[in-house]
Amino acid sequence: MTFTAVATLDELTADVPLAVDEHQLAIVAHQGEYFAIHNLCSHGRVALSEGDVEDYAIECYLHGSRFDLRSGRPLCLPATQAVPVYPVRIEGTDILVDLEHPIQNTQES
Ligand code: FES
């Protein structure tokens, strides 16, 4: 696995997605865990980082599809395609993401 430092812990506020434009990621701290999800809704291709976080899901602000932060799977319509999510590791104050090995999320809702 190849982990890349994408942000630091002091940049994150719980339940407020952090957009990392360089890698097209949204980083989320939620319930004491860290998640990295591709920052593009699979429905209308808008930034998921603009949405709200609740119950291990991030909601697309445009049409309301919610995506599971752990699998990237859509939990409700209109989106039907999963969004890639990536393994996250914390080293010191660095947030590292394995951009080359998305977590398998081929199953659709
Ligand atoms: S653009 Fe995200 S649900 Fe439509």
Coordinates of N, CA and C and ligand atoms in Angstrom, one line a residue:
M1 N 0.8 -1.2 0.0 CA 0.0 0.0 0.0 C 0.9 1.2 0.0
T2 N 0.4 2.2 -0.7 CA 1.2 3.5 -0.8 C 0.3 4.6 -0.2
F3 N 0.7 5.0 1.0 CA -0.1 6.1 1.6 C 0.5 7.4 1.3
T4 N -0.3 8.4 1.0 CA 0.1 9.7 0.7 C -0.5 10.7 1.8
A5 N 0.3 11.6 2.3 CA -0.1 12.6 3.2 C -1.0 13.6 2.5
V6 N -2.2 13.8 2.9 CA -3.1 14.7 2.2 C -3.6 15.9 3.0
A7 N -3.5 15.8 4.3 CA -3.9 16.8 5.2 C -3.4 16.6 6.6
T8 N -3.6 17.5 7.5 CA -3.2 17.3 8.9 C -4.4 17.4 9.8
L9 N -4.3 16.8 11.0 CA -5.5 16.7 11.9 C -6.0 18.0 12.3
D10 N -5.1 19.0 12.4 CA -5.6 20.3 12.8 C -6.4 21.1 11.7
E11 N -6.5 20.5 10.5 CA -7.3 21.1 9.5 C -8.7 20.6 9.6
L12 N -8.9 19.6 10.3 CA -10.2 18.9 10.4 C -11.1 19.3 11.6
T13 N -12.3 19.4 11.3 CA -13.3 19.6 12.4 C -14.3 18.4 12.3
A14 N -14.7 17.8 13.4 CA -15.6 16.7 13.3 C -16.8 17.0 12.5
D15 N -17.1 16.1 11.6 CA -18.4 16.1 10.8 C -18.4 17.3 9.8
V16 N -17.3 17.9 9.6 CA -17.2 19.0 8.6 C -16.2 18.5 7.5
P17 N -16.7 18.1 6.3 CA -15.8 17.5 5.3 C -14.8 18.6 4.9
L18 N -13.6 18.0 4.7 CA -12.4 18.9 4.2 C -12.1 18.5 2.8
A19 N -12.3 19.4 1.8 CA -11.9 19.2 0.4 C -10.4 19.2 0.3
V20 N -9.9 18.2 -0.4 CA -8.5 18.2 -0.7 C -8.5 18.2 -2.3
D21 N -8.4 19.3 -2.8 CA -8.6 19.4 -4.3 C -7.5 18.8 -5.1
E22 N -6.3 18.8 -4.5 CA -5.2 18.2 -5.2 C -5.4 16.7 -5.6
H23 N -6.2 16.0 -4.7 CA -6.4 14.6 -4.9 C -7.9 14.3 -5.1
Q24 N -8.7 15.4 -5.3 CA -10.1 15.2 -5.4 C -10.8 14.4 -4.4
L25 N -10.4 14.7 -3.1 CA -10.9 13.9 -2.0 C -11.7 14.8 -1.0
A26 N -12.6 14.2 -0.3 CA -13.2 14.8 0.9 C -12.8 13.9 2.1
I27 N -12.2 14.6 3.0 CA -11.7 13.9 4.3 C -12.7 14.2 5.3
V28 N -13.1 13.2 6.1 CA -14.2 13.4 7.1 C -13.7 12.7 8.4
A29 N -13.8 13.5 9.5 CA -13.7 13.0 10.9 C -15.1 12.8 11.4
H30 N -15.4 11.5 11.8 CA -16.7 11.2 12.2 C -16.7 10.1 13.3
Q31 N -17.3 10.3 14.4 CA -17.3 9.3 15.5 C -16.0 8.8 15.8
G32 N -15.0 9.7 15.8 CA -13.6 9.2 16.2 C -12.9 8.5 15.1
E33 N -13.4 8.4 13.9 CA -12.8 7.7 12.8 C -12.5 8.7 11.7
Y34 N -11.7 8.3 10.8 CA -11.4 9.1 9.6 C -11.7 8.4 8.3
F35 N -12.2 9.2 7.4 CA -12.7 8.6 6.1 C -12.2 9.5 5.0
A36 N -11.9 8.8 3.9 CA -11.6 9.5 2.6 C -12.5 9.1 1.5
I37 N -13.2 10.0 0.9 CA -14.1 9.6 -0.2 C -13.8 10.5 -1.4
H38 N -14.0 10.0 -2.5 CA -13.8 10.8 -3.8 C -14.8 11.9 -3.7
N39 N -14.3 13.1 -4.0 CA -15.1 14.3 -3.8 C -15.9 14.7 -5.0
L40 N -16.6 13.7 -5.5 CA -17.5 13.9 -6.7 C -18.7 13.0 -6.6
C41 N -19.9 13.6 -6.5 CA -21.1 12.7 -6.4 C -21.2 12.0 -7.7
S42 N -21.6 10.7 -7.6 CA -21.7 9.9 -8.8 C -23.0 10.2 -9.6
H43 N -23.8 11.0 -9.1 CA -25.0 11.4 -9.8 C -24.8 12.6 -10.7
G44 N -24.6 13.8 -10.0 CA -24.5 15.0 -10.8 C -23.1 15.6 -10.8
R45 N -22.1 14.9 -10.2 CA -20.7 15.3 -10.3 C -20.5 16.6 -9.6
V46 N -21.1 16.8 -8.5 CA -20.8 18.0 -7.7 C -20.0 17.6 -6.4
A47 N -19.4 18.5 -5.7 CA -18.5 18.2 -4.6 C -19.3 17.7 -3.4
L48 N -19.0 16.4 -3.0 CA -19.6 15.9 -1.8 C -19.2 16.6 -0.5
S49 N -18.0 17.3 -0.6 CA -17.5 18.0 0.6 C -18.4 19.2 1.0
E50 N -19.4 19.5 0.1 CA -20.3 20.6 0.5 C -21.5 20.1 1.3
G51 N -21.5 18.8 1.5 CA -22.7 18.2 2.1 C -22.6 17.9 3.6
D52 N -23.6 17.5 4.2 CA -23.7 17.2 5.7 C -23.2 15.8 5.9
V53 N -22.7 15.6 7.1 CA -22.3 14.2 7.6 C -23.2 13.8 8.8
E54 N -23.7 12.6 8.7 CA -24.5 12.1 9.8 C -24.5 10.6 9.6
D55 N -24.5 9.9 10.7 CA -24.6 8.4 10.8 C -23.7 7.7 9.7
Y56 N -22.5 8.0 9.7 CA -21.5 7.4 8.8 C -21.8 7.6 7.3
A57 N -22.5 8.7 7.0 CA -22.8 9.0 5.6 C -22.6 10.5 5.3
I58 N -22.3 10.7 4.1 CA -22.2 12.1 3.6 C -23.3 12.3 2.6
E59 N -24.0 13.5 2.7 CA -25.1 13.7 1.9 C -24.8 14.7 0.8
C60 N -25.1 14.4 -0.5 CA -24.9 15.3 -1.6 C -25.9 16.5 -1.4
Y61 N -25.3 17.7 -1.5 CA -26.2 18.9 -1.2 C -27.2 19.1 -2.4
L62 N -26.9 18.6 -3.6 CA -27.7 18.9 -4.7 C -29.0 18.2 -4.8
H63 N -29.0 16.9 -4.7 CA -30.3 16.1 -4.8 C -30.5 15.2 -3.6
G64 N -29.6 15.2 -2.6 CA -29.8 14.5 -1.4 C -29.4 13.1 -1.3
S65 N -28.8 12.5 -2.3 CA -28.3 11.1 -2.1 C -27.3 11.1 -1.0
R66 N -27.3 10.0 -0.2 CA -26.4 9.9 0.9 C -25.5 8.7 0.6
F67 N -24.2 8.9 0.9 CA -23.2 7.9 0.6 C -22.5 7.4 1.9
D68 N -22.4 6.0 2.0 CA -21.8 5.5 3.2 C -20.3 5.8 3.1
L69 N -19.8 6.4 4.2 CA -18.4 6.8 4.3 C -17.5 5.6 4.3
R70 N -18.0 4.4 4.7 CA -17.1 3.3 4.8 C -17.0 2.5 3.5
S71 N -18.1 2.5 2.7 CA -18.1 1.8 1.5 C -18.2 2.6 0.2
G72 N -18.7 3.8 0.3 CA -19.0 4.7 -0.8 C -20.3 4.4 -1.5
R73 N -21.0 3.4 -1.0 CA -22.3 3.0 -1.6 C -23.4 4.1 -1.4
P74 N -24.2 4.3 -2.4 CA -25.3 5.2 -2.2 C -26.4 4.6 -1.3
L75 N -26.9 5.3 -0.4 CA -27.9 4.8 0.5 C -29.3 5.1 0.1
C76 N -29.4 6.1 -0.8 CA -30.8 6.4 -1.3 C -30.6 7.1 -2.7
L77 N -31.7 7.1 -3.4 CA -31.7 7.7 -4.7 C -31.6 9.3 -4.6
P78 N -31.2 9.9 -5.7 CA -31.2 9.4 -7.1 C -29.9 8.8 -7.5
A79 N -28.8 8.9 -6.7 CA -27.5 8.2 -7.1 C -27.7 6.7 -7.0
T80 N -27.1 6.0 -8.0 CA -27.1 4.5 -8.0 C -25.7 3.9 -8.0
Q81 N -24.8 4.8 -8.3 CA -23.4 4.3 -8.4 C -22.6 4.7 -7.2
A82 N -21.7 3.8 -6.7 CA -20.9 4.0 -5.6 C -19.8 5.1 -6.0
V83 N -19.3 5.7 -4.9 CA -18.2 6.6 -5.1 C -17.0 6.0 -4.4
P84 N -15.8 6.1 -5.0 CA -14.6 5.4 -4.4 C -14.3 6.0 -3.0
V85 N -14.0 5.1 -2.1 CA -13.5 5.4 -0.8 C -12.1 4.8 -0.6
Y86 N -11.3 5.3 0.3 CA -9.9 4.9 0.4 C -9.5 4.7 1.8
P87 N -8.6 3.7 2.0 CA -8.1 3.5 3.4 C -7.4 4.8 3.9
V88 N -7.5 5.0 5.2 CA -6.9 6.2 5.8 C -6.1 5.7 7.0
R89 N -5.0 6.3 7.2 CA -4.1 6.0 8.3 C -3.6 7.4 8.9
I90 N -3.5 7.4 10.2 CA -3.0 8.6 10.9 C -1.6 8.3 11.4
E91 N -0.7 9.2 11.0 CA 0.7 9.1 11.5 C 1.1 10.4 12.2
G92 N 1.2 10.4 13.5 CA 1.4 11.7 14.2 C 0.2 12.6 13.9
T93 N 0.4 13.8 13.3 CA -0.7 14.7 13.0 C -1.1 14.6 11.5
D94 N -0.4 13.7 10.8 CA -0.7 13.6 9.3 C -1.8 12.6 9.0
I95 N -2.6 13.0 8.1 CA -3.7 12.1 7.6 C -3.2 11.5 6.2
L96 N -3.0 10.2 6.2 CA -2.5 9.6 5.0 C -3.6 8.7 4.4
V97 N -3.6 8.8 3.0 CA -4.6 8.0 2.3 C -4.0 7.2 1.2
D98 N -4.4 5.9 1.1 CA -3.9 5.0 0.1 C -4.8 5.2 -1.2
L99 N -4.3 6.2 -2.0 CA -5.0 6.6 -3.2 C -5.0 5.5 -4.3
E100 N -4.1 4.6 -4.2 CA -4.0 3.5 -5.3 C -4.9 2.3 -5.0
H101 N -5.4 2.2 -3.8 CA -6.1 1.0 -3.5 C -7.5 1.3 -2.9
P102 N -8.4 1.8 -3.7 CA -9.8 2.1 -3.1 C -10.4 0.9 -2.5
I103 N -11.2 1.1 -1.5 CA -11.9 0.0 -0.8 C -12.9 -0.5 -1.8
Q104 N -13.0 -1.8 -1.8 CA -13.9 -2.4 -2.8 C -15.4 -2.0 -2.5
N105 N -16.0 -1.5 -3.5 CA -17.4 -1.0 -3.3 C -18.2 -1.3 -4.6
T106 N -18.0 -2.4 -5.2 CA -18.6 -2.7 -6.5 C -20.1 -2.9 -6.4
Q107 N -20.6 -3.3 -5.2 CA -22.0 -3.6 -5.0 C -22.8 -2.3 -5.1
E108 N -23.9 -2.3 -5.8 CA -24.7 -1.2 -5.9 C -25.9 -1.3 -5.0
S109 N -26.6 -0.2 -4.7 CA -27.7 -0.3 -3.8 C -29.0 -0.7 -4.6
Ligands
FES1 S1 -25.8 15.6 -7.9 FE1 -25.5 14.4 -6.1 S2 -27.4 13.4 -5.8 FE2 -27.6 14.5 -7.7

